mmCIF file of C-alpha atoms and ligand atoms in Angstrom:
data_model
loop_
_atom_site.group_PDB
_atom_site.id
_atom_site.type_symbol
_atom_site.label_atom_id
_atom_site.label_comp_id
_atom_site.label_asym_id
_atom_site.label_seq_id
_atom_site.Cartn_x
_atom_site.Cartn_y
_atom_site.Cartn_z
ATOM 1 C CA MET E 1 140.262 -232.470 -16.867
ATOM 2 C CA LYS E 2 142.634 -231.666 -13.870
ATOM 3 C CA GLU E 3 140.149 -233.639 -11.664
ATOM 4 C CA LYS E 4 140.021 -236.623 -14.066
ATOM 5 C CA ILE E 5 143.897 -236.833 -14.138
ATOM 6 C CA LEU E 6 144.186 -236.575 -10.453
ATOM 7 C CA LYS E 7 141.860 -239.442 -9.911
ATOM 8 C CA VAL E 8 143.871 -241.621 -12.234
ATOM 9 C CA LEU E 9 147.052 -240.730 -10.483
ATOM 10 C CA MET E 10 145.666 -241.416 -7.102
ATOM 11 C CA GLU E 11 144.044 -244.690 -8.163
ATOM 12 C CA THR E 12 147.099 -245.958 -9.994
ATOM 13 C CA GLY E 13 149.477 -244.709 -7.152
ATOM 14 C CA GLY E 14 152.480 -245.443 -9.815
ATOM 15 C CA TYR E 15 153.551 -243.687 -13.040
ATOM 16 C CA VAL E 16 151.115 -242.991 -15.698
ATOM 17 C CA SER E 17 152.522 -241.773 -19.184
ATOM 18 C CA GLY E 18 151.331 -238.415 -20.709
ATOM 19 C CA GLN E 19 150.392 -240.484 -23.899
ATOM 20 C CA GLU E 20 147.971 -242.825 -21.826
ATOM 21 C CA LEU E 21 146.497 -239.867 -20.094
ATOM 22 C CA SER E 22 145.820 -237.893 -23.627
ATOM 23 C CA GLU E 23 144.462 -241.146 -25.173
ATOM 24 C CA LYS E 24 142.198 -241.825 -22.179
ATOM 25 C CA PHE E 25 140.657 -238.489 -22.148
ATOM 26 C CA GLY E 26 140.885 -237.573 -25.959
ATOM 27 C CA VAL E 27 142.663 -234.587 -25.302
ATOM 28 C CA SER E 28 146.250 -233.350 -26.307
ATOM 29 C CA ARG E 29 149.472 -234.059 -24.386
ATOM 30 C CA THR E 30 149.884 -230.296 -23.880
ATOM 31 C CA ALA E 31 146.477 -230.269 -22.145
ATOM 32 C CA VAL E 32 147.618 -232.960 -19.880
ATOM 33 C CA TRP E 33 150.716 -231.103 -19.154
ATOM 34 C CA LYS E 34 148.779 -227.954 -18.400
ATOM 35 C CA ALA E 35 146.272 -229.992 -16.326
ATOM 36 C CA ILE E 36 149.541 -231.183 -14.293
ATOM 37 C CA GLY E 37 150.922 -227.973 -13.795
ATOM 38 C CA GLN E 38 147.426 -226.624 -12.538
ATOM 39 C CA LEU E 39 147.393 -229.516 -10.081
ATOM 40 C CA LYS E 40 151.117 -228.623 -8.899
ATOM 41 C CA ASN E 41 149.860 -225.116 -8.501
ATOM 42 C CA GLU E 42 147.182 -226.138 -6.005
ATOM 43 C CA GLY E 43 149.696 -227.781 -3.769
ATOM 44 C CA TYR E 44 149.986 -231.569 -4.974
ATOM 45 C CA THR E 45 153.483 -232.983 -5.593
ATOM 46 C CA ILE E 46 153.598 -234.694 -8.911
ATOM 47 C CA GLU E 47 156.866 -236.046 -10.310
ATOM 48 C CA ALA E 48 157.513 -236.095 -14.092
ATOM 49 C CA VAL E 49 160.041 -238.602 -15.260
ATOM 50 C CA THR E 50 160.966 -239.117 -18.905
ATOM 51 C CA ASN E 51 159.703 -242.342 -20.574
ATOM 52 C CA ARG E 52 157.659 -243.148 -17.328
ATOM 53 C CA GLY E 53 155.232 -240.324 -17.060
ATOM 54 C CA TYR E 54 153.671 -238.696 -14.063
ATOM 55 C CA ARG E 55 153.186 -239.845 -10.519
ATOM 56 C CA LEU E 56 151.320 -238.414 -7.623
ATOM 57 C CA VAL E 57 154.017 -237.923 -4.749
ATOM 58 C CA ALA E 58 152.075 -236.243 -2.166
ATOM 59 C CA ALA E 59 148.639 -235.261 -1.617
ATOM 60 C CA GLU E 60 148.158 -235.828 2.117
ATOM 61 C CA GLY E 61 150.224 -232.854 3.439
ATOM 62 C CA GLY E 62 147.735 -230.690 1.476
ATOM 63 C CA ASP E 63 144.122 -229.795 2.034
ATOM 64 C CA LEU E 64 142.387 -229.547 -1.196
ATOM 65 C CA LEU E 65 138.690 -230.316 -1.492
ATOM 66 C CA ASN E 66 137.327 -231.005 -4.812
ATOM 67 C CA GLN E 67 135.257 -233.720 -6.388
ATOM 68 C CA ALA E 68 138.267 -235.989 -7.308
ATOM 69 C CA GLU E 69 139.810 -235.790 -3.934
ATOM 70 C CA LEU E 70 136.653 -236.791 -2.329
ATOM 71 C CA GLU E 71 135.711 -239.555 -4.705
ATOM 72 C CA THR E 72 138.740 -241.296 -4.234
ATOM 73 C CA ARG E 73 138.643 -241.211 -0.570
ATOM 74 C CA PHE E 74 134.924 -242.498 -0.312
ATOM 75 C CA THR E 75 134.604 -246.262 0.731
ATOM 76 C CA THR E 76 130.642 -246.152 1.384
ATOM 77 C CA ALA E 77 128.050 -248.039 -0.312
ATOM 78 C CA TRP E 78 125.262 -245.467 -0.279
ATOM 79 C CA ALA E 79 126.146 -242.438 2.031
ATOM 80 C CA GLY E 80 127.687 -239.820 -0.362
ATOM 81 C CA ARG E 81 126.450 -241.621 -3.479
ATOM 82 C CA PRO E 82 126.221 -239.487 -5.491
ATOM 83 C CA LEU E 83 128.579 -236.820 -4.199
ATOM 84 C CA ILE E 84 128.213 -233.431 -5.205
ATOM 85 C CA TYR E 85 130.801 -231.041 -4.460
ATOM 86 C CA LYS E 86 130.472 -227.203 -5.175
ATOM 87 C CA GLU E 87 133.162 -224.543 -4.614
ATOM 88 C CA ARG E 88 130.449 -222.244 -3.375
ATOM 89 C CA THR E 89 126.891 -222.446 -2.583
ATOM 90 C CA GLY E 90 124.107 -220.865 -0.568
ATOM 91 C CA SER E 91 123.439 -223.658 1.832
ATOM 92 C CA THR E 92 124.283 -227.429 1.408
ATOM 93 C CA ASN E 93 120.974 -227.948 3.384
ATOM 94 C CA ASP E 94 118.816 -225.983 0.815
ATOM 95 C CA ASP E 95 120.700 -227.647 -1.950
ATOM 96 C CA CYS E 96 119.743 -231.152 -0.578
ATOM 97 C CA MET E 97 116.106 -230.008 -0.481
ATOM 98 C CA MET E 98 116.076 -228.782 -3.866
ATOM 99 C CA LEU E 99 117.839 -232.117 -5.223
ATOM 100 C CA SER E 100 115.251 -233.904 -3.357
ATOM 101 C CA ASP E 101 112.363 -232.088 -5.082
ATOM 102 C CA ALA E 102 114.069 -232.776 -8.288
ATOM 103 C CA GLY E 103 114.151 -236.741 -7.477
ATOM 104 C CA ALA E 104 117.552 -237.184 -5.878
ATOM 105 C CA GLY E 105 117.577 -240.203 -3.573
ATOM 106 C CA HIS E 106 118.706 -241.508 -0.102
ATOM 107 C CA GLY E 107 122.475 -240.862 0.410
ATOM 108 C CA THR E 108 122.891 -237.814 -2.058
ATOM 109 C CA LEU E 109 125.749 -235.785 -0.406
ATOM 110 C CA VAL E 110 126.435 -231.978 -1.010
ATOM 111 C CA VAL E 111 129.912 -230.714 0.006
ATOM 112 C CA ALA E 112 130.671 -227.270 -0.428
ATOM 113 C CA GLY E 113 133.926 -225.077 0.287
ATOM 114 C CA GLU E 114 132.027 -221.998 1.029
ATOM 115 C CA GLN E 115 128.391 -220.992 1.915
ATOM 116 C CA THR E 116 126.949 -217.722 1.335
ATOM 117 C CA SER E 117 123.898 -218.108 3.549
ATOM 118 C CA GLY E 118 124.941 -220.813 5.883
ATOM 119 C CA LYS E 119 122.273 -221.888 8.310
ATOM 120 C CA GLY E 120 122.864 -222.816 12.050
ATOM 121 C CA ARG E 121 120.126 -223.992 14.709
ATOM 122 C CA ARG E 122 117.645 -221.781 16.209
ATOM 123 C CA GLY E 123 117.449 -219.507 13.036
ATOM 124 C CA ARG E 124 121.070 -218.420 13.591
ATOM 125 C CA ALA E 125 123.500 -218.048 10.693
ATOM 126 C CA TRP E 126 126.560 -220.543 10.191
ATOM 127 C CA ILE E 127 129.619 -218.581 9.341
ATOM 128 C CA SER E 128 130.838 -220.219 6.340
ATOM 129 C CA PRO E 129 133.818 -218.544 4.633
ATOM 130 C CA THR E 130 136.349 -220.077 2.196
ATOM 131 C CA ALA E 131 138.737 -221.024 5.252
ATOM 132 C CA GLY E 132 139.570 -224.572 4.910
ATOM 133 C CA ASN E 133 136.082 -225.806 6.521
ATOM 134 C CA ILE E 134 133.723 -228.417 5.815
ATOM 135 C CA TYR E 135 130.248 -227.665 4.952
ATOM 136 C CA MET E 136 128.095 -230.612 3.928
ATOM 137 C CA SER E 137 124.607 -231.950 3.865
ATOM 138 C CA ILE E 138 123.098 -235.489 3.177
ATOM 139 C CA LEU E 139 119.604 -235.966 1.899
ATOM 140 C CA LEU E 140 117.975 -239.065 3.634
ATOM 141 C CA LYS E 141 114.587 -240.971 2.971
ATOM 142 C CA PRO E 142 114.507 -242.607 6.325
ATOM 143 C CA ARG E 143 112.081 -245.706 6.774
ATOM 144 C CA VAL E 144 111.456 -244.797 10.210
ATOM 145 C CA LYS E 145 108.663 -243.472 12.215
ATOM 146 C CA PRO E 146 108.596 -239.468 12.209
ATOM 147 C CA ALA E 147 109.108 -239.483 15.932
ATOM 148 C CA ALA E 148 112.590 -241.258 15.353
ATOM 149 C CA ALA E 149 113.830 -238.809 13.002
ATOM 150 C CA PRO E 150 115.235 -236.076 15.474
ATOM 151 C CA MET E 151 117.477 -238.833 16.800
ATOM 152 C CA LEU E 152 119.520 -238.792 13.450
ATOM 153 C CA THR E 153 120.835 -235.483 14.527
ATOM 154 C CA LEU E 154 122.618 -237.526 17.581
ATOM 155 C CA VAL E 155 123.607 -240.228 15.003
ATOM 156 C CA MET E 156 125.492 -237.481 13.028
ATOM 157 C CA ALA E 157 127.047 -236.151 15.972
ATOM 158 C CA LEU E 158 128.228 -239.552 16.988
ATOM 159 C CA SER E 159 129.853 -240.246 13.517
ATOM 160 C CA VAL E 160 131.777 -236.888 13.551
ATOM 161 C CA TYR E 161 133.021 -237.665 16.978
ATOM 162 C CA GLN E 162 134.221 -241.266 15.832
ATOM 163 C CA ALA E 163 136.022 -239.810 12.771
ATOM 164 C CA LEU E 164 137.733 -237.267 14.940
ATOM 165 C CA GLU E 165 138.782 -239.910 17.164
ATOM 166 C CA GLU E 166 140.272 -241.946 14.466
ATOM 167 C CA THR E 167 142.354 -238.902 13.210
ATOM 168 C CA GLU E 168 146.094 -238.829 14.442
ATOM 169 C CA HIS E 169 146.223 -236.463 17.203
ATOM 170 C CA ASP E 170 148.235 -235.704 20.202
ATOM 171 C CA ARG E 171 146.899 -237.054 23.507
ATOM 172 C CA SER E 172 146.513 -233.646 24.849
ATOM 173 C CA VAL E 173 143.648 -232.970 22.276
ATOM 174 C CA ARG E 174 140.303 -234.343 23.260
ATOM 175 C CA PHE E 175 137.174 -234.458 21.317
ATOM 176 C CA GLY E 176 133.680 -234.536 22.593
ATOM 177 C CA ILE E 177 130.032 -234.347 22.041
ATOM 178 C CA LYS E 178 128.152 -231.554 23.922
ATOM 179 C CA TRP E 179 124.617 -232.979 23.945
ATOM 180 C CA PRO E 180 122.747 -233.168 21.681
ATOM 181 C CA ASN E 181 124.703 -232.380 18.814
ATOM 182 C CA ASP E 182 127.724 -230.132 19.122
ATOM 183 C CA ILE E 183 131.130 -231.298 18.614
ATOM 184 C CA VAL E 184 133.935 -229.931 20.768
ATOM 185 C CA VAL E 185 137.513 -229.889 21.223
ATOM 186 C CA LEU E 186 139.555 -229.304 24.193
ATOM 187 C CA LYS E 187 143.115 -228.535 24.240
ATOM 188 C CA ASP E 188 144.501 -229.773 27.600
ATOM 189 C CA ASP E 189 145.945 -226.983 29.504
ATOM 190 C CA GLY E 190 146.538 -228.944 32.494
ATOM 191 C CA ASN E 191 143.303 -227.937 34.369
ATOM 192 C CA GLU E 192 141.107 -230.143 36.132
ATOM 193 C CA LYS E 193 138.169 -231.822 34.167
ATOM 194 C CA GLU E 194 135.563 -229.573 35.512
ATOM 195 C CA ARG E 195 137.611 -226.555 34.576
ATOM 196 C CA ALA E 196 138.670 -227.759 31.203
ATOM 197 C CA VAL E 197 137.543 -225.527 28.458
ATOM 198 C CA TYR E 198 136.031 -227.084 25.499
ATOM 199 C CA ARG E 199 135.135 -224.964 22.410
ATOM 200 C CA LYS E 200 132.723 -226.138 19.515
ATOM 201 C CA THR E 201 134.461 -226.972 16.448
ATOM 202 C CA ALA E 202 131.316 -228.676 14.658
ATOM 203 C CA GLY E 203 127.630 -227.978 14.452
ATOM 204 C CA ILE E 204 124.852 -230.058 12.861
ATOM 205 C CA LEU E 205 121.376 -228.700 11.567
ATOM 206 C CA THR E 206 118.682 -231.276 10.913
ATOM 207 C CA GLU E 207 115.612 -230.529 8.839
ATOM 208 C CA MET E 208 112.789 -232.789 8.213
ATOM 209 C CA ARG E 209 109.751 -232.326 5.641
ATOM 210 C CA MET E 210 106.709 -234.358 6.036
ATOM 211 C CA GLU E 211 104.035 -235.509 3.368
ATOM 212 C CA GLU E 212 100.691 -237.245 4.241
ATOM 213 C CA MET E 213 101.964 -238.046 7.811
ATOM 214 C CA GLN E 214 105.064 -239.765 6.728
ATOM 215 C CA ILE E 215 108.847 -238.346 6.448
ATOM 216 C CA LYS E 216 109.318 -236.896 3.020
ATOM 217 C CA ASP E 217 112.962 -236.404 3.617
ATOM 218 C CA VAL E 218 115.358 -235.485 6.176
ATOM 219 C CA VAL E 219 118.480 -233.387 5.486
ATOM 220 C CA ILE E 220 121.387 -233.410 8.058
ATOM 221 C CA GLY E 221 123.866 -230.545 7.458
ATOM 222 C CA THR E 222 127.329 -230.618 9.297
ATOM 223 C CA GLY E 223 129.612 -227.736 9.417
ATOM 224 C CA ILE E 224 133.029 -228.670 10.787
ATOM 225 C CA ASN E 225 135.803 -225.933 11.440
ATOM 226 C CA VAL E 226 138.819 -227.523 10.125
ATOM 227 C CA ASN E 227 141.713 -225.495 9.009
ATOM 228 C CA MET E 228 140.162 -221.953 9.838
ATOM 229 C CA ARG E 229 142.696 -219.972 11.646
ATOM 230 C CA SER E 230 140.818 -216.898 13.248
ATOM 231 C CA PHE E 231 137.137 -216.261 14.144
ATOM 232 C CA PRO E 232 135.094 -213.382 14.293
ATOM 233 C CA GLU E 233 134.806 -211.714 17.740
ATOM 234 C CA GLU E 234 131.325 -212.740 18.495
ATOM 235 C CA ILE E 235 132.166 -216.506 18.436
ATOM 236 C CA ALA E 236 135.795 -216.505 19.544
ATOM 237 C CA LYS E 237 135.011 -217.377 22.952
ATOM 238 C CA THR E 238 133.152 -220.522 22.159
ATOM 239 C CA ALA E 239 134.383 -221.625 18.986
ATOM 240 C CA THR E 240 137.686 -223.133 17.624
ATOM 241 C CA SER E 241 139.013 -225.296 14.788
ATOM 242 C CA LEU E 242 140.662 -228.667 14.457
ATOM 243 C CA CYS E 243 143.655 -227.090 13.124
ATOM 244 C CA LEU E 244 144.066 -224.579 15.978
ATOM 245 C CA ALA E 245 143.573 -227.585 18.537
ATOM 246 C CA MET E 246 145.594 -230.232 16.775
ATOM 247 C CA GLU E 247 148.136 -227.875 15.720
ATOM 248 C CA ARG E 248 148.336 -229.009 12.083
ATOM 249 C CA THR E 249 146.431 -228.898 8.705
ATOM 250 C CA ILE E 250 143.961 -231.455 8.400
ATOM 251 C CA ASN E 251 143.203 -233.031 5.072
ATOM 252 C CA ARG E 252 139.194 -232.318 4.682
ATOM 253 C CA ALA E 253 138.630 -234.799 1.979
ATOM 254 C CA VAL E 254 140.115 -237.700 4.186
ATOM 255 C CA LEU E 255 137.999 -236.648 7.240
ATOM 256 C CA THR E 256 134.941 -236.191 5.145
ATOM 257 C CA ALA E 257 135.062 -239.883 3.725
ATOM 258 C CA SER E 258 135.704 -240.954 7.327
ATOM 259 C CA VAL E 259 132.556 -238.995 8.826
ATOM 260 C CA TRP E 260 130.569 -240.625 6.193
ATOM 261 C CA LYS E 261 132.061 -244.398 6.604
ATOM 262 C CA HIS E 262 131.192 -244.036 10.103
ATOM 263 C CA PHE E 263 127.655 -242.478 9.445
ATOM 264 C CA GLU E 264 126.965 -245.145 7.117
ATOM 265 C CA LYS E 265 127.510 -247.920 9.838
ATOM 266 C CA ASP E 266 125.869 -245.873 12.519
ATOM 267 C CA TYR E 267 122.524 -245.308 10.670
ATOM 268 C CA GLU E 268 122.251 -248.825 9.864
ATOM 269 C CA ILE E 269 122.360 -249.663 13.541
ATOM 270 C CA PHE E 270 119.857 -246.799 14.155
ATOM 271 C CA GLU E 271 117.384 -247.949 11.537
ATOM 272 C CA LYS E 272 117.122 -251.354 12.935
ATOM 273 C CA THR E 273 115.645 -250.416 16.216
ATOM 274 C CA GLU E 274 114.482 -246.844 15.151
ATOM 275 C CA ASP E 275 116.338 -245.610 18.468
ATOM 276 C CA LEU E 276 119.573 -245.064 19.966
ATOM 277 C CA SER E 277 119.724 -248.352 21.768
ATOM 278 C CA GLY E 278 122.446 -249.620 19.736
ATOM 279 C CA LEU E 279 124.637 -246.590 19.739
ATOM 280 C CA LYS E 280 124.015 -245.221 23.223
ATOM 281 C CA LYS E 281 127.198 -246.846 24.736
ATOM 282 C CA ALA E 282 129.361 -245.119 21.880
ATOM 283 C CA TYR E 283 127.614 -241.737 22.061
ATOM 284 C CA GLU E 284 127.921 -241.639 25.955
ATOM 285 C CA ALA E 285 131.564 -242.243 25.513
ATOM 286 C CA GLY E 286 131.996 -239.044 23.769
ATOM 287 C CA LEU E 287 129.482 -237.156 25.855
ATOM 288 C CA VAL E 288 131.402 -234.405 27.768
ATOM 289 C CA ASN E 289 128.451 -233.404 29.748
ATOM 290 C CA ILE E 290 128.388 -236.621 31.792
ATOM 291 C CA GLY E 291 129.057 -235.758 35.399
ATOM 292 C CA ARG E 292 129.102 -231.915 34.789
ATOM 293 C CA THR E 293 126.834 -229.340 36.209
ATOM 294 C CA VAL E 294 124.305 -228.238 33.586
ATOM 295 C CA ARG E 295 121.717 -225.333 33.508
ATOM 296 C CA VAL E 296 118.591 -226.472 31.665
ATOM 297 C CA LEU E 297 116.772 -223.474 30.007
ATOM 298 C CA ASP E 298 113.278 -225.089 30.239
ATOM 299 C CA PRO E 299 110.776 -222.440 29.356
ATOM 300 C CA LYS E 300 108.468 -223.897 32.098
ATOM 301 C CA GLY E 301 111.132 -223.054 34.431
ATOM 302 C CA GLU E 302 115.275 -223.176 34.504
ATOM 303 C CA TYR E 303 116.949 -225.482 36.976
ATOM 304 C CA THR E 304 120.478 -226.685 37.483
ATOM 305 C CA GLY E 305 121.455 -230.435 37.872
ATOM 306 C CA THR E 306 124.274 -232.893 37.051
ATOM 307 C CA ALA E 307 124.274 -234.405 33.623
ATOM 308 C CA GLY E 308 124.103 -238.372 33.494
ATOM 309 C CA GLY E 309 123.765 -240.067 30.073
ATOM 310 C CA ILE E 310 121.120 -240.323 27.585
ATOM 311 C CA THR E 311 117.981 -242.276 27.320
ATOM 312 C CA ASP E 312 117.452 -244.714 24.146
ATOM 313 C CA THR E 313 115.663 -241.879 22.596
ATOM 314 C CA GLY E 314 118.394 -239.372 23.133
ATOM 315 C CA GLU E 315 116.999 -237.225 25.948
ATOM 316 C CA LEU E 316 119.680 -236.017 28.416
ATOM 317 C CA ILE E 317 119.363 -237.453 31.958
ATOM 318 C CA VAL E 318 119.930 -234.627 34.438
ATOM 319 C CA HIS E 319 120.107 -235.141 38.385
ATOM 320 C CA VAL E 320 118.499 -232.409 40.207
ATOM 321 C CA PRO E 321 119.669 -231.881 43.828
ATOM 322 C CA GLY E 322 116.711 -233.012 46.243
ATOM 323 C CA GLU E 323 114.781 -234.945 43.690
ATOM 324 C CA ASP E 324 114.690 -238.654 43.647
ATOM 325 C CA ALA E 325 114.009 -239.551 39.920
ATOM 326 C CA PRO E 326 116.101 -237.930 37.365
ATOM 327 C CA ARG E 327 114.691 -235.637 34.714
ATOM 328 C CA CYS E 328 115.007 -236.394 31.160
ATOM 329 C CA VAL E 329 115.352 -233.368 28.633
ATOM 330 C CA GLY E 330 114.348 -233.574 25.225
ATOM 331 C CA ALA E 331 116.467 -231.765 22.393
ATOM 332 C CA GLY E 332 113.819 -229.960 21.000
ATOM 333 C CA GLU E 333 113.246 -226.481 22.553
ATOM 334 C CA ILE E 334 115.373 -226.798 25.577
ATOM 335 C CA SER E 335 118.882 -225.531 25.678
ATOM 336 C CA VAL E 336 121.510 -226.926 28.033
ATOM 337 C CA ARG E 337 124.226 -224.621 29.103
ATOM 338 C CA GLY E 338 127.430 -225.337 30.903
ATOM 339 C CA VAL E 339 128.078 -223.678 34.238
ATOM 340 C CA MET E 340 131.756 -223.362 34.148
ATOM 341 C CA ASP E 341 132.103 -222.885 30.416
ATOM 342 C CA TYR E 342 130.495 -223.655 26.955
ATOM 343 C CA VAL E 343 129.887 -227.200 28.059
HETATM 344 C C1 LIG G 1 124.427 -225.123 14.636
HETATM 345 O O1 LIG G 1 124.009 -224.143 14.886
HETATM 346 O O2 LIG G 1 125.387 -225.708 15.495
HETATM 347 C C2 LIG G 1 124.134 -226.004 13.385
HETATM 348 C C3 LIG G 1 125.109 -225.483 11.997
HETATM 349 C C4 LIG G 1 124.975 -226.222 10.866
HETATM 350 C C5 LIG G 1 125.905 -225.814 9.926
HETATM 351 C C6 LIG G 1 125.952 -226.730 8.722
HETATM 352 S S1 LIG G 1 126.983 -226.279 7.354
HETATM 353 C C7 LIG G 1 126.376 -227.188 6.449
HETATM 354 C C8 LIG G 1 124.892 -227.204 6.537
HETATM 355 N N1 LIG G 1 124.496 -226.106 5.686
HETATM 356 C C9 LIG G 1 123.923 -225.194 6.234
HETATM 357 O O3 LIG G 1 123.222 -224.212 5.855
HETATM 358 N N2 LIG G 1 124.109 -225.539 7.518
HETATM 359 C C10 LIG G 1 124.517 -226.620 7.770
#
């Protein structure tokens, strides 16, 4: 009930009488009043004026993530349609795959406030407490060749980066993409660029399933550390959250809607060419590796070089001293580490 009432208050923008709400939802005025009380307890500022009704005064300052908050912010045509919000789940990636098996379609999005078995890349766990973070996965049924699907992970990274760039932030806060798909943030401490310390604030895990040599589905899972204030020791040196870098609370529903607005547009560009040619420039604008020394952990032999941009298919271009032609590093099994710090 409270979600439905919140949705009406958000959409109306002005006063809505208790009578109107009780008639609309077929509940008593006391039930409406109780739901308003619950919303206030959750942090919404709602004004109640005799003979006029209720008005939502402020939702922006808060950070409540729920179905109504998300639905009212979404402006997309297909990304996040339908949108399923869960307070708690095992892994939103697993949820998407189960939904796909049950017939869910392209664009289905699962957002959670907590994950009990969040999955990271390379078989690692993704720490997913109820700490004001975003855990979300989208189900896609791409009409592209299987070889193009891994590039979707870079498309997602670009969309998250673009959404972050669009947030209100101080100029000392810089966002970036660490190839291929980590989102990093830098709180400028006055150091030279090469010495600047970026920390990871979002990670992406893409899982693809095949059926008769065709893509059955692709699930892209994104975890963004948003309003989390402290980190377990094992990741404290390399990870941070947006609120620590930006020094304010970020509204997760607004950020989530912005990410998918960008993704919908980026995906459509990607789908046309089945590669990153149309997105390369935008991606490289966020790529923090460019010009930095990287260590390429190639199982056939590690080497060090200077990162350039990316190829049309998303490989990292690395210039190795003494070699005329640059090497192209595929995202699959090879890790790229920063030499000065995490990037
Ligand atoms: C990484 O290791 O960098 C990738 C982390 C991906 C985490 C997200 S959180 C939402 C989705 N569900 C999961 O279980 N994992 C992804």
